[in-house]
Amino acid sequence: MEAMQDTGNLISSEKVEGTNVYNRAGETLGSIHDLMIDKSSGHVAYAIMSFGGFLGIGNQFHPLPWSVLKYDTNIGGYVVDLDKQQLEGGPAYDADAEPDWRDRTYENKIHDYYGVGPYWSM
C-alpha cells in the first residue's frame, strides 16, 4: 500500500485509529479504537477509546466527546485533561454491548460527565 500523503489540517480516520491518548502528565491512557461521525453534519462526535484489558481481552470502550481531545504534534497523539481514575469512572461499554447511539439520554450522560456541550447543539 502506498504511503498516505500529508493532508495539512485534515487526517484520515485510518490514521486516527490506533493513535495514543495521553493525559497532561504524559501517561498513556489508551488508544483511539474508532470514530463516531454525525451523519447529518459530517462532524466527528466521539472518539471511542480502547482502555484496559490484555491482548484485546477485557477491553472497555470509552466514548470521549471529540471536543475534549487536542492533538499534540510533539508526541504524535491526543491529549485529554483526564487521569486514569476519571476515565475509569466515565461512561464505558464492553465490545459485545455497544450502546444504542440513537439514545440521546446516553449521549447526554457522556457530555455531562466530561462537562462539554453536546455536539448536536454546537
mmCIF file of C-alpha atoms in Angstrom:
data_model
loop_
_atom_site.group_PDB
_atom_site.id
_atom_site.type_symbol
_atom_site.label_atom_id
_atom_site.label_comp_id
_atom_site.label_asym_id
_atom_site.label_seq_id
_atom_site.Cartn_x
_atom_site.Cartn_y
_atom_site.Cartn_z
ATOM 1 C CA MET A 1 0.000 0.000 0.000
ATOM 2 C CA GLU A 2 1.274 3.415 -0.938
ATOM 3 C CA ALA A 3 2.115 5.807 1.921
ATOM 4 C CA MET A 4 -0.555 8.414 2.550
ATOM 5 C CA GLN A 5 0.462 11.973 1.752
ATOM 6 C CA ASP A 6 0.330 14.797 4.262
ATOM 7 C CA THR A 7 -3.135 16.327 4.230
ATOM 8 C CA GLY A 8 -2.466 19.538 6.165
ATOM 9 C CA ASN A 9 -5.170 20.112 8.779
ATOM 10 C CA LEU A 10 -7.135 17.042 7.692
ATOM 11 C CA ILE A 11 -6.462 13.482 8.772
ATOM 12 C CA SER A 12 -7.764 10.164 7.536
ATOM 13 C CA SER A 13 -9.745 8.130 10.068
ATOM 14 C CA GLU A 14 -7.329 5.324 9.202
ATOM 15 C CA LYS A 15 -4.527 7.391 10.760
ATOM 16 C CA VAL A 16 -6.596 8.338 13.833
ATOM 17 C CA GLU A 17 -7.451 4.755 14.769
ATOM 18 C CA GLY A 18 -4.687 3.357 16.944
ATOM 19 C CA THR A 19 -3.351 6.787 17.923
ATOM 20 C CA ASN A 20 -2.455 7.000 21.610
ATOM 21 C CA VAL A 21 -4.366 9.177 24.052
ATOM 22 C CA TYR A 22 -2.366 10.786 26.866
ATOM 23 C CA ASN A 23 -3.213 12.836 29.920
ATOM 24 C CA ARG A 24 -1.439 16.130 30.705
ATOM 25 C CA ALA A 25 1.127 14.231 32.803
ATOM 26 C CA GLY A 26 2.197 12.322 29.673
ATOM 27 C CA GLU A 27 0.756 8.975 30.792
ATOM 28 C CA THR A 28 -0.778 6.816 28.083
ATOM 29 C CA LEU A 29 -4.468 6.281 28.838
ATOM 30 C CA GLY A 30 -5.366 4.154 25.829
ATOM 31 C CA SER A 31 -5.738 4.487 22.086
ATOM 32 C CA ILE A 32 -8.397 5.510 19.599
ATOM 33 C CA HIS A 33 -10.373 2.453 18.547
ATOM 34 C CA ASP A 34 -12.963 4.108 16.339
ATOM 35 C CA LEU A 35 -14.671 7.373 15.467
ATOM 36 C CA MET A 36 -18.381 8.134 15.574
ATOM 37 C CA ILE A 37 -19.400 10.646 12.912
ATOM 38 C CA ASP A 38 -22.683 12.536 12.831
ATOM 39 C CA LYS A 39 -24.290 11.539 9.521
ATOM 40 C CA SER A 40 -26.116 14.844 9.081
ATOM 41 C CA SER A 41 -23.334 17.333 9.809
ATOM 42 C CA GLY A 42 -20.343 15.169 8.929
ATOM 43 C CA HIS A 43 -18.601 16.220 12.147
ATOM 44 C CA VAL A 44 -16.800 13.765 14.401
ATOM 45 C CA ALA A 45 -18.958 13.337 17.513
ATOM 46 C CA TYR A 46 -16.896 10.867 19.541
ATOM 47 C CA ALA A 47 -13.550 9.183 19.644
ATOM 48 C CA ILE A 48 -14.051 5.690 21.008
ATOM 49 C CA MET A 49 -11.048 4.976 23.168
ATOM 50 C CA SER A 50 -9.874 1.474 23.955
ATOM 51 C CA PHE A 51 -8.820 1.147 27.563
ATOM 52 C CA GLY A 52 -7.809 -1.741 29.781
ATOM 53 C CA GLY A 53 -7.729 -5.415 29.070
ATOM 54 C CA PHE A 54 -4.847 -7.572 27.991
ATOM 55 C CA LEU A 55 -4.174 -8.620 24.388
ATOM 56 C CA GLY A 56 -7.594 -7.288 23.399
ATOM 57 C CA ILE A 57 -9.427 -9.340 26.048
ATOM 58 C CA GLY A 58 -11.443 -7.403 28.585
ATOM 59 C CA ASN A 59 -11.098 -4.115 26.746
ATOM 60 C CA GLN A 60 -13.602 -1.467 27.569
ATOM 61 C CA PHE A 61 -14.513 1.267 25.158
ATOM 62 C CA HIS A 62 -14.905 4.831 26.369
ATOM 63 C CA PRO A 63 -16.703 7.334 24.145
ATOM 64 C CA LEU A 64 -14.987 10.687 24.511
ATOM 65 C CA PRO A 65 -16.597 13.790 23.040
ATOM 66 C CA TRP A 66 -14.320 14.824 20.195
ATOM 67 C CA SER A 67 -14.102 18.316 21.693
ATOM 68 C CA VAL A 68 -12.163 17.047 24.762
ATOM 69 C CA LEU A 69 -9.254 15.751 22.656
ATOM 70 C CA LYS A 70 -6.466 18.024 21.488
ATOM 71 C CA TYR A 71 -3.829 16.763 19.073
ATOM 72 C CA ASP A 72 -0.232 17.337 20.169
ATOM 73 C CA THR A 73 2.210 17.175 17.265
ATOM 74 C CA ASN A 74 5.181 16.857 19.649
ATOM 75 C CA ILE A 75 4.008 13.480 20.956
ATOM 76 C CA GLY A 76 2.016 12.387 17.910
ATOM 77 C CA GLY A 77 -1.110 11.711 19.948
ATOM 78 C CA TYR A 78 -4.187 13.180 21.534
ATOM 79 C CA VAL A 79 -4.146 14.795 24.969
ATOM 80 C CA VAL A 80 -7.085 14.986 27.383
ATOM 81 C CA ASP A 81 -7.445 16.675 30.774
ATOM 82 C CA LEU A 82 -8.231 13.362 32.489
ATOM 83 C CA ASP A 83 -6.419 10.871 34.633
ATOM 84 C CA LYS A 84 -6.972 7.103 34.623
ATOM 85 C CA GLN A 85 -9.324 7.273 37.607
ATOM 86 C CA GLN A 86 -11.558 9.858 35.912
ATOM 87 C CA LEU A 87 -11.597 7.787 32.753
ATOM 88 C CA GLU A 88 -12.470 4.614 34.640
ATOM 89 C CA GLY A 89 -15.452 6.427 36.200
ATOM 90 C CA GLY A 90 -16.748 7.657 32.848
ATOM 91 C CA PRO A 91 -19.301 6.095 30.526
ATOM 92 C CA ALA A 92 -17.966 2.881 29.007
ATOM 93 C CA TYR A 93 -19.148 -0.302 27.347
ATOM 94 C CA ASP A 94 -17.825 -3.758 26.552
ATOM 95 C CA ALA A 95 -17.133 -4.831 22.976
ATOM 96 C CA ASP A 96 -20.181 -7.127 22.987
ATOM 97 C CA ALA A 97 -22.527 -4.494 24.449
ATOM 98 C CA GLU A 98 -22.328 -1.412 22.220
ATOM 99 C CA PRO A 99 -24.786 1.288 23.337
ATOM 100 C CA ASP A 100 -27.789 2.416 21.337
ATOM 101 C CA TRP A 101 -26.354 5.516 19.659
ATOM 102 C CA ARG A 102 -29.893 6.757 18.915
ATOM 103 C CA ASP A 103 -30.441 7.236 22.655
ATOM 104 C CA ARG A 104 -29.878 10.925 23.437
ATOM 105 C CA THR A 105 -30.126 10.133 27.175
ATOM 106 C CA TYR A 106 -26.967 8.022 26.882
ATOM 107 C CA GLU A 107 -25.231 10.680 24.825
ATOM 108 C CA ASN A 108 -26.219 13.394 27.313
ATOM 109 C CA LYS A 109 -24.672 11.251 30.065
ATOM 110 C CA ILE A 110 -21.377 11.261 28.143
ATOM 111 C CA HIS A 111 -21.385 15.026 27.656
ATOM 112 C CA ASP A 112 -22.449 15.719 31.239
ATOM 113 C CA TYR A 113 -19.656 13.530 32.600
ATOM 114 C CA TYR A 114 -16.980 15.339 30.598
ATOM 115 C CA GLY A 115 -18.523 18.778 31.149
ATOM 116 C CA VAL A 116 -18.927 19.732 27.498
ATOM 117 C CA GLY A 117 -21.999 20.621 25.491
ATOM 118 C CA PRO A 118 -23.462 18.060 23.114
ATOM 119 C CA TYR A 119 -22.113 18.123 19.579
ATOM 120 C CA TRP A 120 -25.627 18.468 18.124
ATOM 121 C CA SER A 121 -26.184 21.840 19.803
ATOM 122 C CA MET A 122 -22.925 23.442 18.642
#
